[in-house]
Amino acid sequence: MVLRWYTVVVDCNDVRKQAAWWAEALGWQTIYENDDECVNVPGWVTPEVARDIPWERIGPGMVFVPVPEGKTVKNRLHLDFAPHTSQDREAEIARLEALGAQRVSVGQPDDASFTVLADPEGNEFCVLSSRDF
């Protein structure tokens, strides 16, 4: 028996805005939405497709839940994203910045092969170098 990584839960002040931002950033879709919880999954996932994928091979979604406090310190856990080698990494970073992401410093070296960004509520994530796999 193995566990399936089901979701990444993101604490936030405005669940609808955060879910919409991440859906746009990743090309995902919001499949459940109310003031207390929003759920995003990859854009290509449909109930029919999900039924044909073995349980343990279905990737995680993102769940956004409200918390009363704002973010105050660096995340202990963050997400890493990588563009494909056929994509323009700098253009992707510019697209995320145009959506509202901001470059942040968490102590990374100046010559890092990754770029640290924060979503509109300050949650850090990284855009890595381009990858084939």
mmCIF file of C-alpha atoms in Angstrom:
data_model
loop_
_atom_site.group_PDB
_atom_site.id
_atom_site.type_symbol
_atom_site.label_atom_id
_atom_site.label_comp_id
_atom_site.label_asym_id
_atom_site.label_seq_id
_atom_site.Cartn_x
_atom_site.Cartn_y
_atom_site.Cartn_z
ATOM 1 C CA MET A 1 0.000 0.000 0.000
ATOM 2 C CA VAL A 2 1.145 3.538 -0.759
ATOM 3 C CA LEU A 3 -0.340 6.909 -0.054
ATOM 4 C CA ARG A 4 -1.245 9.231 -2.862
ATOM 5 C CA TRP A 5 -0.060 12.821 -2.654
ATOM 6 C CA TYR A 6 -3.529 14.311 -2.839
ATOM 7 C CA THR A 7 -3.179 18.088 -2.476
ATOM 8 C CA VAL A 8 -1.021 20.985 -1.458
ATOM 9 C CA VAL A 9 -2.967 23.176 0.962
ATOM 10 C CA VAL A 10 -2.344 26.912 0.757
ATOM 11 C CA ASP A 11 -3.376 29.078 3.699
ATOM 12 C CA CYS A 12 -4.554 32.473 2.484
ATOM 13 C CA ASN A 13 -6.686 35.491 3.221
ATOM 14 C CA ASP A 14 -8.737 35.457 0.001
ATOM 15 C CA VAL A 15 -9.275 31.893 -1.183
ATOM 16 C CA ARG A 16 -11.078 32.843 -4.376
ATOM 17 C CA LYS A 17 -8.391 35.317 -5.508
ATOM 18 C CA GLN A 18 -5.541 32.930 -4.658
ATOM 19 C CA ALA A 19 -7.213 29.996 -6.423
ATOM 20 C CA ALA A 20 -7.871 32.136 -9.503
ATOM 21 C CA TRP A 21 -4.278 33.422 -9.509
ATOM 22 C CA TRP A 22 -2.762 29.953 -9.291
ATOM 23 C CA ALA A 23 -5.196 28.560 -11.885
ATOM 24 C CA GLU A 24 -4.065 31.260 -14.314
ATOM 25 C CA ALA A 25 -0.392 30.852 -13.417
ATOM 26 C CA LEU A 26 -0.408 27.086 -13.968
ATOM 27 C CA GLY A 27 -3.092 26.726 -16.645
ATOM 28 C CA TRP A 28 -5.220 24.792 -14.160
ATOM 29 C CA GLN A 29 -8.931 24.885 -13.427
ATOM 30 C CA THR A 30 -10.885 25.558 -10.260
ATOM 31 C CA ILE A 31 -13.261 22.627 -9.770
ATOM 32 C CA TYR A 32 -14.748 23.623 -6.412
ATOM 33 C CA GLU A 33 -15.202 27.112 -5.047
ATOM 34 C CA ASN A 34 -16.764 28.738 -2.014
ATOM 35 C CA ASP A 35 -15.627 31.272 0.593
ATOM 36 C CA ASP A 36 -14.072 28.562 2.789
ATOM 37 C CA GLU A 37 -12.290 26.426 0.215
ATOM 38 C CA CYS A 38 -11.289 26.386 -3.436
ATOM 39 C CA VAL A 39 -9.801 23.396 -5.244
ATOM 40 C CA ASN A 40 -7.591 23.554 -8.358
ATOM 41 C CA VAL A 41 -6.517 20.666 -10.571
ATOM 42 C CA PRO A 42 -4.547 20.541 -13.826
ATOM 43 C CA GLY A 43 -6.470 21.893 -16.800
ATOM 44 C CA TRP A 44 -6.412 18.585 -18.665
ATOM 45 C CA VAL A 45 -8.071 16.639 -15.841
ATOM 46 C CA THR A 46 -11.672 15.628 -16.369
ATOM 47 C CA PRO A 47 -13.652 13.029 -14.409
ATOM 48 C CA GLU A 48 -13.375 10.702 -17.419
ATOM 49 C CA VAL A 49 -9.589 11.071 -17.651
ATOM 50 C CA ALA A 50 -9.174 10.668 -13.890
ATOM 51 C CA ARG A 51 -11.140 7.389 -13.959
ATOM 52 C CA ASP A 52 -8.657 5.958 -16.475
ATOM 53 C CA ILE A 53 -5.542 6.807 -14.427
ATOM 54 C CA PRO A 54 -4.474 4.492 -11.604
ATOM 55 C CA TRP A 55 -5.192 6.105 -8.213
ATOM 56 C CA GLU A 56 -1.536 6.420 -7.178
ATOM 57 C CA ARG A 57 -0.546 8.073 -10.483
ATOM 58 C CA ILE A 58 -2.938 10.995 -10.255
ATOM 59 C CA GLY A 59 -0.931 14.085 -9.347
ATOM 60 C CA PRO A 60 -1.818 16.440 -6.535
ATOM 61 C CA GLY A 61 -4.190 19.361 -6.712
ATOM 62 C CA MET A 62 -4.094 22.601 -4.767
ATOM 63 C CA VAL A 63 -6.577 23.536 -2.048
ATOM 64 C CA PHE A 64 -6.919 27.091 -0.784
ATOM 65 C CA VAL A 65 -8.281 27.633 2.723
ATOM 66 C CA PRO A 66 -8.785 30.830 4.721
ATOM 67 C CA VAL A 67 -6.697 31.811 7.724
ATOM 68 C CA PRO A 68 -7.087 35.034 9.705
ATOM 69 C CA GLU A 69 -3.405 35.908 9.929
ATOM 70 C CA GLY A 70 -1.143 37.101 7.135
ATOM 71 C CA LYS A 71 2.135 35.514 6.109
ATOM 72 C CA THR A 72 4.994 36.778 8.260
ATOM 73 C CA VAL A 73 8.075 34.590 7.660
ATOM 74 C CA LYS A 74 9.720 32.596 4.893
ATOM 75 C CA ASN A 75 7.870 29.407 3.953
ATOM 76 C CA ARG A 76 9.240 26.172 5.409
ATOM 77 C CA LEU A 77 7.900 24.394 2.330
ATOM 78 C CA HIS A 78 7.654 25.795 -1.182
ATOM 79 C CA LEU A 79 6.814 24.631 -4.672
ATOM 80 C CA ASP A 80 9.321 24.385 -7.529
ATOM 81 C CA PHE A 81 8.193 24.752 -11.129
ATOM 82 C CA ALA A 82 10.265 24.197 -14.242
ATOM 83 C CA PRO A 83 9.623 25.205 -17.829
ATOM 84 C CA HIS A 84 10.315 22.698 -20.586
ATOM 85 C CA THR A 85 13.503 23.218 -22.567
ATOM 86 C CA SER A 86 11.337 24.255 -25.530
ATOM 87 C CA GLN A 87 9.941 27.176 -23.521
ATOM 88 C CA ASP A 88 11.399 30.613 -22.863
ATOM 89 C CA ARG A 89 12.100 30.596 -19.113
ATOM 90 C CA GLU A 90 12.523 34.376 -18.846
ATOM 91 C CA ALA A 91 9.272 34.966 -20.729
ATOM 92 C CA GLU A 92 7.496 32.631 -18.301
ATOM 93 C CA ILE A 93 8.894 34.533 -15.315
ATOM 94 C CA ALA A 94 7.778 37.801 -16.943
ATOM 95 C CA ARG A 95 4.281 36.325 -17.461
ATOM 96 C CA LEU A 96 4.073 35.375 -13.770
ATOM 97 C CA GLU A 97 5.240 38.845 -12.769
ATOM 98 C CA ALA A 98 2.592 40.378 -15.032
ATOM 99 C CA LEU A 99 0.000 38.289 -13.156
ATOM 100 C CA GLY A 100 1.216 39.730 -9.856
ATOM 101 C CA ALA A 101 4.144 37.578 -8.730
ATOM 102 C CA GLN A 102 7.124 39.407 -7.272
ATOM 103 C CA ARG A 103 10.794 38.446 -7.149
ATOM 104 C CA VAL A 104 11.932 37.880 -3.575
ATOM 105 C CA SER A 105 15.151 37.121 -1.775
ATOM 106 C CA VAL A 106 15.239 34.214 0.656
ATOM 107 C CA GLY A 107 19.030 34.113 0.834
ATOM 108 C CA GLN A 108 19.650 32.524 -2.568
ATOM 109 C CA PRO A 109 23.025 33.230 -4.188
ATOM 110 C CA ASP A 110 23.235 35.835 -6.951
ATOM 111 C CA ASP A 111 24.178 33.150 -9.483
ATOM 112 C CA ALA A 112 21.359 30.744 -8.552
ATOM 113 C CA SER A 113 19.956 28.635 -11.394
ATOM 114 C CA PHE A 114 16.459 29.307 -10.075
ATOM 115 C CA THR A 115 14.361 32.416 -9.522
ATOM 116 C CA VAL A 116 12.403 32.883 -6.308
ATOM 117 C CA LEU A 117 9.011 34.515 -6.722
ATOM 118 C CA ALA A 118 6.106 35.144 -4.366
ATOM 119 C CA ASP A 119 2.424 34.888 -5.224
ATOM 120 C CA PRO A 120 0.107 37.848 -4.485
ATOM 121 C CA GLU A 121 -0.154 36.834 -0.802
ATOM 122 C CA GLY A 122 3.605 36.381 -0.395
ATOM 123 C CA ASN A 123 3.972 32.593 -0.661
ATOM 124 C CA GLU A 124 7.376 31.805 -2.158
ATOM 125 C CA PHE A 125 7.869 29.454 -5.092
ATOM 126 C CA CYS A 126 10.744 28.863 -7.487
ATOM 127 C CA VAL A 127 11.051 28.766 -11.249
ATOM 128 C CA LEU A 128 13.901 26.383 -11.962
ATOM 129 C CA SER A 129 16.082 26.103 -15.026
ATOM 130 C CA SER A 130 14.434 24.512 -18.071
ATOM 131 C CA ARG A 131 14.109 20.724 -17.989
ATOM 132 C CA ASP A 132 13.270 17.871 -20.355
ATOM 133 C CA PHE A 133 11.986 15.615 -17.571
#
